[in-house]
Short mmCIF file of N, CA and C in Angstrom, two decimals:
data_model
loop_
_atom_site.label_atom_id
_atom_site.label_comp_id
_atom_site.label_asym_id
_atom_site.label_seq_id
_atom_site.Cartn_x
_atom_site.Cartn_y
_atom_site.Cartn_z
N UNK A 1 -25.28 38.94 -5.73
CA UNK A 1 -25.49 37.71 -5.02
C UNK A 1 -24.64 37.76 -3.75
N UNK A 2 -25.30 37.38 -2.35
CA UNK A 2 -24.80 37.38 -1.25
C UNK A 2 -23.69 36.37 -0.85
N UNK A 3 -23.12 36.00 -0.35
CA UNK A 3 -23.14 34.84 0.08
C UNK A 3 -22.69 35.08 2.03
N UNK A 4 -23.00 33.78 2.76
CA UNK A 4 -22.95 33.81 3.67
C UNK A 4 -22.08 32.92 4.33
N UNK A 5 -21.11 32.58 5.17
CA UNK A 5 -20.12 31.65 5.74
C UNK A 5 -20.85 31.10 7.04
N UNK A 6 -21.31 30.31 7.02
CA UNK A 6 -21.98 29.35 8.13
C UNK A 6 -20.68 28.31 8.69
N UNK A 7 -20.58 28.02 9.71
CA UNK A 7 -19.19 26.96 10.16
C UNK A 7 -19.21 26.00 9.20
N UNK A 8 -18.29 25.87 8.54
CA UNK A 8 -18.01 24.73 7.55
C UNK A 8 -18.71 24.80 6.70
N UNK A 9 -19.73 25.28 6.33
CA UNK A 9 -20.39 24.95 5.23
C UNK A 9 -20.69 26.87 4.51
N UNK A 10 -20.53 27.18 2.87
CA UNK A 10 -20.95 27.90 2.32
C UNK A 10 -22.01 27.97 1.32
N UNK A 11 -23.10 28.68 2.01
CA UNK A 11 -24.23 28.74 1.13
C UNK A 11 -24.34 29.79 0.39
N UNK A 12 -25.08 29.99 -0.57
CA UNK A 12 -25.21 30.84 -1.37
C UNK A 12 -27.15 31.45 -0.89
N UNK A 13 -27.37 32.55 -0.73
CA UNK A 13 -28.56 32.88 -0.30
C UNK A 13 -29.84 32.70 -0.65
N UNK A 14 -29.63 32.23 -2.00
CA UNK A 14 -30.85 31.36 -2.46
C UNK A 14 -30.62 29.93 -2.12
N UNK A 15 -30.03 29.53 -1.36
CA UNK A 15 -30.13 28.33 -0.79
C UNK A 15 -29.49 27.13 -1.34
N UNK A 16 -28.90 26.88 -2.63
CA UNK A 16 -28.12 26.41 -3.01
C UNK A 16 -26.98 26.54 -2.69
N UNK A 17 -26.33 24.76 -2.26
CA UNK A 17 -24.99 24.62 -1.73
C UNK A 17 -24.06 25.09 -2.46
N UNK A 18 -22.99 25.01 -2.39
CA UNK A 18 -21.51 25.47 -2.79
C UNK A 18 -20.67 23.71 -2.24
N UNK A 19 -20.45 23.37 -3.29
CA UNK A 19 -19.96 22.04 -3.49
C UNK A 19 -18.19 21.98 -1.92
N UNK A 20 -17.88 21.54 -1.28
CA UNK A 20 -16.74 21.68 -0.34
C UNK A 20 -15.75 20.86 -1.24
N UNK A 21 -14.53 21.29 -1.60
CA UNK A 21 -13.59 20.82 -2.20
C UNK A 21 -13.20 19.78 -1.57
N UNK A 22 -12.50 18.24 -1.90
CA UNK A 22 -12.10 17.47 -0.86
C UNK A 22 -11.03 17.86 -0.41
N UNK A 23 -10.41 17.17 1.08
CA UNK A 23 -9.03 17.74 1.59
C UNK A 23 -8.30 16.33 1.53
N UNK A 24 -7.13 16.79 1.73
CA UNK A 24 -6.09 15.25 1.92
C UNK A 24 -5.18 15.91 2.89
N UNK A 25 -5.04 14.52 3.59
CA UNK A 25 -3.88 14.14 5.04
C UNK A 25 -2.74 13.34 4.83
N UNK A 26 -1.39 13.62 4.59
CA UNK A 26 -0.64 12.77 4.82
C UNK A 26 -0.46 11.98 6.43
N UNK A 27 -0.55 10.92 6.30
CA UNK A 27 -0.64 10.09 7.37
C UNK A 27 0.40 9.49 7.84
N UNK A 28 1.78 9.30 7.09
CA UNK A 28 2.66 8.88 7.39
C UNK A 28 3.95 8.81 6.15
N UNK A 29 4.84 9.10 6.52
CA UNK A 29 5.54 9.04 5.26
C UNK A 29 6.93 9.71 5.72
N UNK A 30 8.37 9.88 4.87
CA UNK A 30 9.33 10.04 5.73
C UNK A 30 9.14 12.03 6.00
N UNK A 31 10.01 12.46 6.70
CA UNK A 31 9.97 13.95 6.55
C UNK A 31 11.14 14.55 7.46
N UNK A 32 11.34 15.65 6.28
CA UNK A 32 12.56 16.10 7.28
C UNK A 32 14.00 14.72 6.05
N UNK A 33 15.28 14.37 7.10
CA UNK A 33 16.33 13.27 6.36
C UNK A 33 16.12 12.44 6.75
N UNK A 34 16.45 10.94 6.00
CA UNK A 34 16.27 9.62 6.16
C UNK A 34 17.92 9.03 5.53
N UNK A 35 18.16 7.65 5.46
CA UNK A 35 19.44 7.45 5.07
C UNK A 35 18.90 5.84 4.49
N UNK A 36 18.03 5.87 3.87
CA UNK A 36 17.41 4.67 2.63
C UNK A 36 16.77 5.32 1.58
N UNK A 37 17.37 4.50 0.63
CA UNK A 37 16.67 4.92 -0.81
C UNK A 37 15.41 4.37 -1.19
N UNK A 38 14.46 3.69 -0.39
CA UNK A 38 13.31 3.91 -0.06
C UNK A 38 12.55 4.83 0.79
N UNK A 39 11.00 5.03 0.02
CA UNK A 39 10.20 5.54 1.22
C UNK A 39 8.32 5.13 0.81
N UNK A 40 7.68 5.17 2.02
CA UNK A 40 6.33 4.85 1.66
C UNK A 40 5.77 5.89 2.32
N UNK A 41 4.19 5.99 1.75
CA UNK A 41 3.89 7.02 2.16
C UNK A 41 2.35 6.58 2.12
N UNK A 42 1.32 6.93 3.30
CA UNK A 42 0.23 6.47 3.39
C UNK A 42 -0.30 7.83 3.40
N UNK A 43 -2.00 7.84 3.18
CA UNK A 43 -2.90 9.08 3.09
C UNK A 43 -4.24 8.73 3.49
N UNK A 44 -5.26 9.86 3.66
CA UNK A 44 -6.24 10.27 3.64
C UNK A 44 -7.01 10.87 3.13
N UNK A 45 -8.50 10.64 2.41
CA UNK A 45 -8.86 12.08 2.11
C UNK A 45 -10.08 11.96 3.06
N UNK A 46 -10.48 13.24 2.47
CA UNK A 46 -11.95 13.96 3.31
C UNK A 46 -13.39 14.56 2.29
N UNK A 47 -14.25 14.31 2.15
CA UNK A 47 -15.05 15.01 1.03
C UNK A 47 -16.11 15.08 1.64
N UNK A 48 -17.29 16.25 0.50
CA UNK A 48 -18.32 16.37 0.96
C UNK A 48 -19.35 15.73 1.30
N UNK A 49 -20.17 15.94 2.31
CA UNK A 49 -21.21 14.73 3.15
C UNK A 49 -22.34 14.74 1.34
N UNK A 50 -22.72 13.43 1.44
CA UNK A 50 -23.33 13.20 0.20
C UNK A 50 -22.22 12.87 -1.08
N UNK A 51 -21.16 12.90 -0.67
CA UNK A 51 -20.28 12.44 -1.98
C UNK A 51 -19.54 11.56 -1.37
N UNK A 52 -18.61 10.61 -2.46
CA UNK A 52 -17.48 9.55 -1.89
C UNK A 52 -16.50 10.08 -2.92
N UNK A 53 -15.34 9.29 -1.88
CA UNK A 53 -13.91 9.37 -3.00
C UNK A 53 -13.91 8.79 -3.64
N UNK A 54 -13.46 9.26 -5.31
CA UNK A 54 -13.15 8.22 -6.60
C UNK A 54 -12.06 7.76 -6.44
N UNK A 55 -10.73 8.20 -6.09
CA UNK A 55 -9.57 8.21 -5.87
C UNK A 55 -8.70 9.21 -5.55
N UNK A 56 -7.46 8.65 -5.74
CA UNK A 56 -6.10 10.35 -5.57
C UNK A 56 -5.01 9.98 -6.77
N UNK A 57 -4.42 11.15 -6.95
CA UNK A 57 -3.64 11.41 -7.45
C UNK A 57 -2.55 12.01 -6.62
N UNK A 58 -1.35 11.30 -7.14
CA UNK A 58 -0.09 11.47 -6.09
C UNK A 58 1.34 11.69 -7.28
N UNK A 59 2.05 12.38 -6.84
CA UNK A 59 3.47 12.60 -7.69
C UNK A 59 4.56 12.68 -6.67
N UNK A 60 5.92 11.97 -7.40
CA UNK A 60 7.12 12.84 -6.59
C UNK A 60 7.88 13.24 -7.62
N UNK A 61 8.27 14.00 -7.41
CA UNK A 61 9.75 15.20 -7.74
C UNK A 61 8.38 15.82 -9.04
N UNK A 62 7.43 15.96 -9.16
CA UNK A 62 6.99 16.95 -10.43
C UNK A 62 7.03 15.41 -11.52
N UNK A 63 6.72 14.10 -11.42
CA UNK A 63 6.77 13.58 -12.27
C UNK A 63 5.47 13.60 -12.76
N UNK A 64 4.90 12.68 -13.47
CA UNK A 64 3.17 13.19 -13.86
C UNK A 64 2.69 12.34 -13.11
N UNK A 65 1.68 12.94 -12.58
CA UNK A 65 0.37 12.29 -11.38
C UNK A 65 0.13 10.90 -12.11
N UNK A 66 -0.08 10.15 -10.50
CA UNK A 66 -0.59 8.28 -10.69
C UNK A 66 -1.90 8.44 -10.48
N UNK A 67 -2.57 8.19 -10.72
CA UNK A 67 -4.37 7.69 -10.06
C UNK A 67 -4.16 6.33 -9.75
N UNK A 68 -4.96 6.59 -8.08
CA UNK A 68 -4.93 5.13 -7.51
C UNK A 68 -6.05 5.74 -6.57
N UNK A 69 -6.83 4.02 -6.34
CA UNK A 69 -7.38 3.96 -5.17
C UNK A 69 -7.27 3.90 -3.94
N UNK A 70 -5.78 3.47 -3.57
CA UNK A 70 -5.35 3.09 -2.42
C UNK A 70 -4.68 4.33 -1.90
N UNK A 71 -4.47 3.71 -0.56
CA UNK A 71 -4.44 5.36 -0.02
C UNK A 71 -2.52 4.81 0.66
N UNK A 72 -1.67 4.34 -0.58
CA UNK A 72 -0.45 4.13 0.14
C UNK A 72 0.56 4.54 -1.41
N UNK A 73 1.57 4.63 -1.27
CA UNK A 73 2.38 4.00 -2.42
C UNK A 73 3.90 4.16 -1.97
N UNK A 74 4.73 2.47 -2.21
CA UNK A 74 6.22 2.96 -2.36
C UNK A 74 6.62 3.31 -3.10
N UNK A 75 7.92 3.96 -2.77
CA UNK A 75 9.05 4.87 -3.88
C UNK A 75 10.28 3.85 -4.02
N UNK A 76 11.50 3.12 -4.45
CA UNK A 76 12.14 2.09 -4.41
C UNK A 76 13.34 2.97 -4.90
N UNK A 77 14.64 2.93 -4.95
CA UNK A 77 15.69 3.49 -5.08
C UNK A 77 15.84 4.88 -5.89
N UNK A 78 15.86 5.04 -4.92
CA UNK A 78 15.53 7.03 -4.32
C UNK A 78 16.56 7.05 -4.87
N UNK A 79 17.39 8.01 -5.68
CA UNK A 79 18.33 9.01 -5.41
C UNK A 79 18.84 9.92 -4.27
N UNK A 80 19.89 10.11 -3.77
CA UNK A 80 19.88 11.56 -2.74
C UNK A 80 19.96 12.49 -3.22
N UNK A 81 19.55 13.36 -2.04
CA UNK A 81 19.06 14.33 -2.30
C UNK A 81 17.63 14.97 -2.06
N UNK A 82 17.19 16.20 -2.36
CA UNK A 82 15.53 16.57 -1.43
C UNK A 82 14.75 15.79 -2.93
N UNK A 83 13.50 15.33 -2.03
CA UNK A 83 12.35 14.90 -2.55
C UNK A 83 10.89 15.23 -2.43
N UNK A 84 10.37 15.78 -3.04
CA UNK A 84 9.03 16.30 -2.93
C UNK A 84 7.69 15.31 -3.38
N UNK A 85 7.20 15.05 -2.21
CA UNK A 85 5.54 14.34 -2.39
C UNK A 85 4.62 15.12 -1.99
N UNK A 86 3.83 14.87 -3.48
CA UNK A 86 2.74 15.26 -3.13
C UNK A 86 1.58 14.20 -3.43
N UNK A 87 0.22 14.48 -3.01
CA UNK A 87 -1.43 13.55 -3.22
C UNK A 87 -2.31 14.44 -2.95
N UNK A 88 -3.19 14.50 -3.61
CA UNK A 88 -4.74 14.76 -3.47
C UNK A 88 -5.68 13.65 -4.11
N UNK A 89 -6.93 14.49 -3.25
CA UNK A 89 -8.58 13.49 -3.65
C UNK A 89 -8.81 13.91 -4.78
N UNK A 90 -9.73 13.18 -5.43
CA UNK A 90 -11.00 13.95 -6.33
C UNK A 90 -12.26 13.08 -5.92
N UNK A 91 -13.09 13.46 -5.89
CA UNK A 91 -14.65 12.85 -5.58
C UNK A 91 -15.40 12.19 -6.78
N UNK A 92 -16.44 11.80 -6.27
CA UNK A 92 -17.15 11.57 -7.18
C UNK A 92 -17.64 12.45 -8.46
N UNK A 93 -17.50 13.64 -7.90
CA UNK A 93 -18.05 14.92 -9.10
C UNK A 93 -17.09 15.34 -9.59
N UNK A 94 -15.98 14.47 -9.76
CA UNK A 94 -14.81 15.30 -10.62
C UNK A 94 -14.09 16.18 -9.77
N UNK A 95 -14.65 16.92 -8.92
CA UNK A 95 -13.63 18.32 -7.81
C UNK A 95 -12.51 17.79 -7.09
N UNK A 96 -11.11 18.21 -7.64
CA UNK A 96 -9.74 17.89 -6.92
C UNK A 96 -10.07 18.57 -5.41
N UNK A 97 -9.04 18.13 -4.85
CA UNK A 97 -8.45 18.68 -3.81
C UNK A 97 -7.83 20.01 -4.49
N UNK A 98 -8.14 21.31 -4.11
CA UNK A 98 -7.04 22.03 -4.67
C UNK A 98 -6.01 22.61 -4.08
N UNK A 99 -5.70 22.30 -3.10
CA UNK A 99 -4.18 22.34 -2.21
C UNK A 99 -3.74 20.71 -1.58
N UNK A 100 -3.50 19.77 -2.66
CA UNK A 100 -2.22 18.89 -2.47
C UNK A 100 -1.77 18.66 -0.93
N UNK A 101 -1.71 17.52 -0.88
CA UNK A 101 -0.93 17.27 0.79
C UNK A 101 0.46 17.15 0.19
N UNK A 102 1.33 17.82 0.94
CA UNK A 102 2.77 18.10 0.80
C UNK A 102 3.88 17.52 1.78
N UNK A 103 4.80 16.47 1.14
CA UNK A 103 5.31 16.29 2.39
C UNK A 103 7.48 16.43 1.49
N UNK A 104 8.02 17.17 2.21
CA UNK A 104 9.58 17.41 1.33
C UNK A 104 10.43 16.49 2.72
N UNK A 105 11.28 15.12 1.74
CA UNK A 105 12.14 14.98 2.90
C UNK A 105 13.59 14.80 2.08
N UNK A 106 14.30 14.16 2.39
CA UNK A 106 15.57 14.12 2.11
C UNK A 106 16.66 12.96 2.21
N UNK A 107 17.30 11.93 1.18
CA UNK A 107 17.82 11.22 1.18
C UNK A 107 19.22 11.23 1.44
N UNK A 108 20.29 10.96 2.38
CA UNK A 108 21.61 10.87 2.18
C UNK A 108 22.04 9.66 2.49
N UNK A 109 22.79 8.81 1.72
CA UNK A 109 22.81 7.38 1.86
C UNK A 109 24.76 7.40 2.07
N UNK A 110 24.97 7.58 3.29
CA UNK A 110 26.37 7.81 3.60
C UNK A 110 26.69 6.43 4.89
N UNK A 111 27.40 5.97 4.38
CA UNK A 111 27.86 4.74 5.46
C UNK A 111 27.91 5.50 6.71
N UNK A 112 27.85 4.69 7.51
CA UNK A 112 27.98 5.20 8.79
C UNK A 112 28.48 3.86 9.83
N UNK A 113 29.23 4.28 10.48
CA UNK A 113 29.71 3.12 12.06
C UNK A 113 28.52 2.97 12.99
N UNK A 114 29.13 1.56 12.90
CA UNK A 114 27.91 0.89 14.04
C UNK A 114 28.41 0.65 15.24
N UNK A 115 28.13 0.84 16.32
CA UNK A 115 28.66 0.69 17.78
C UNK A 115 28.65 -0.65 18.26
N UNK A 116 29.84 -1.38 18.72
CA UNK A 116 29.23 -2.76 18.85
C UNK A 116 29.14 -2.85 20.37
N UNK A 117 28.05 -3.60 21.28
CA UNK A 117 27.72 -3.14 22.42
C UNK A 117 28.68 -3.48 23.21
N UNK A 118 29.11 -4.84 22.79
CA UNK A 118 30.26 -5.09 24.10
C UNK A 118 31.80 -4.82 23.56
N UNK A 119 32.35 -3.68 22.61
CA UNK A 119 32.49 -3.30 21.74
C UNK A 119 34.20 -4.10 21.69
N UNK A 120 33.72 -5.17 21.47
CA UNK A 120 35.00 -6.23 20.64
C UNK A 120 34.19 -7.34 19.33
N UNK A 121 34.76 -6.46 18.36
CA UNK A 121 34.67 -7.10 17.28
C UNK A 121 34.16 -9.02 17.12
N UNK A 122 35.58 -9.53 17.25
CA UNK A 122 35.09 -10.85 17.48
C UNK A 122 34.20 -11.91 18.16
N UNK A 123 33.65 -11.42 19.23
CA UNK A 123 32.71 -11.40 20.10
C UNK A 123 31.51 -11.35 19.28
N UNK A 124 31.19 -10.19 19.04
CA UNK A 124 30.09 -9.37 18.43
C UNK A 124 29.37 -10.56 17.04
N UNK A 125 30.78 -11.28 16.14
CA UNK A 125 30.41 -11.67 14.91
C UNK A 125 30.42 -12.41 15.17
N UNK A 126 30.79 -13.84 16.43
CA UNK A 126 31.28 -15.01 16.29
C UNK A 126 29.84 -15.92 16.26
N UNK A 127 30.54 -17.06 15.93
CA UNK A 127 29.31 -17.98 15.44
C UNK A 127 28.84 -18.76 16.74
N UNK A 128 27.73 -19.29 16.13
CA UNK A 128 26.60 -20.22 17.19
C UNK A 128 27.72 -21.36 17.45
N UNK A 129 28.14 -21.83 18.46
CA UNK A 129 28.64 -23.57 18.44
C UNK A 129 27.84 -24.02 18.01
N UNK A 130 27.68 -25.23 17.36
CA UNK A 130 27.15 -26.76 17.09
C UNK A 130 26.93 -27.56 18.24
N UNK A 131 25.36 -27.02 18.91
CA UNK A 131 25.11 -28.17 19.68
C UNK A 131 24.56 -29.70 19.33
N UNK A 132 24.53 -30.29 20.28
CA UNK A 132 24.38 -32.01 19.76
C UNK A 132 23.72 -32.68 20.81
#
């Protein structure tokens, strides 16, 4: 059996399609270090013309995959340290994504100094007068 690579699409030479796996996009989410023990993370998928998305499945650190419809989810008091997200589609016919959108970032939650602009303290904190 032949097969042939046409742009984007693989047919098989008797003319029957070859199903296109769906893809997924992370769309936004942290990457690289952050310094909150939160993070959110939005997505995309992509599937074959004639099919729709059922949903995705998403994990962090290797915990066991969520199924959801929505294409977002927060994370709420992170640990530090590296963090690994991942999501994929599946379609209507059951077919995952089989390469995962990947995104690794990194929590360090270390106090840090704040610059005060006109940099005198009392100034900076003092209160509203009581107008009348």
């Amino acid at each position: 059996m032949r097969v042939l690579l046409i742009p984007f699409l693989l047919f098989i030479v008797l003319g029957t399609a070859v199903a296109i796996p769906p893809d997924t996009s992370i769309l936004s989410g942290p990457d690289g270090g952050i310094s909150t023990d939160h993070a959110e993370f939005w997505w995309i998928g992509d599937v074959d013309p004639g099919h729709r998305i059922l949903g995705y499945y998403y994990s962090l650190d290797d915990q066991p995959p969520v199924f959801t419809t929505r294409t977002s989810a927060p994370f709420y008091d992170l640990s530090p340290g590296e963090h690994t997200f991942r999501v994929w589609t599946i379609d209507d016919s059951l077919v995952e994504d089989p390469q995962p959108a990947t995104q690794i970032f990194a929590i360090s939650l270390t106090i840090q100094d704040e610059l005060e602009i006109n940099n005198t303290l009392d100034e900076a904190t003092s209160t509203i007068p009581d107008i009348k």
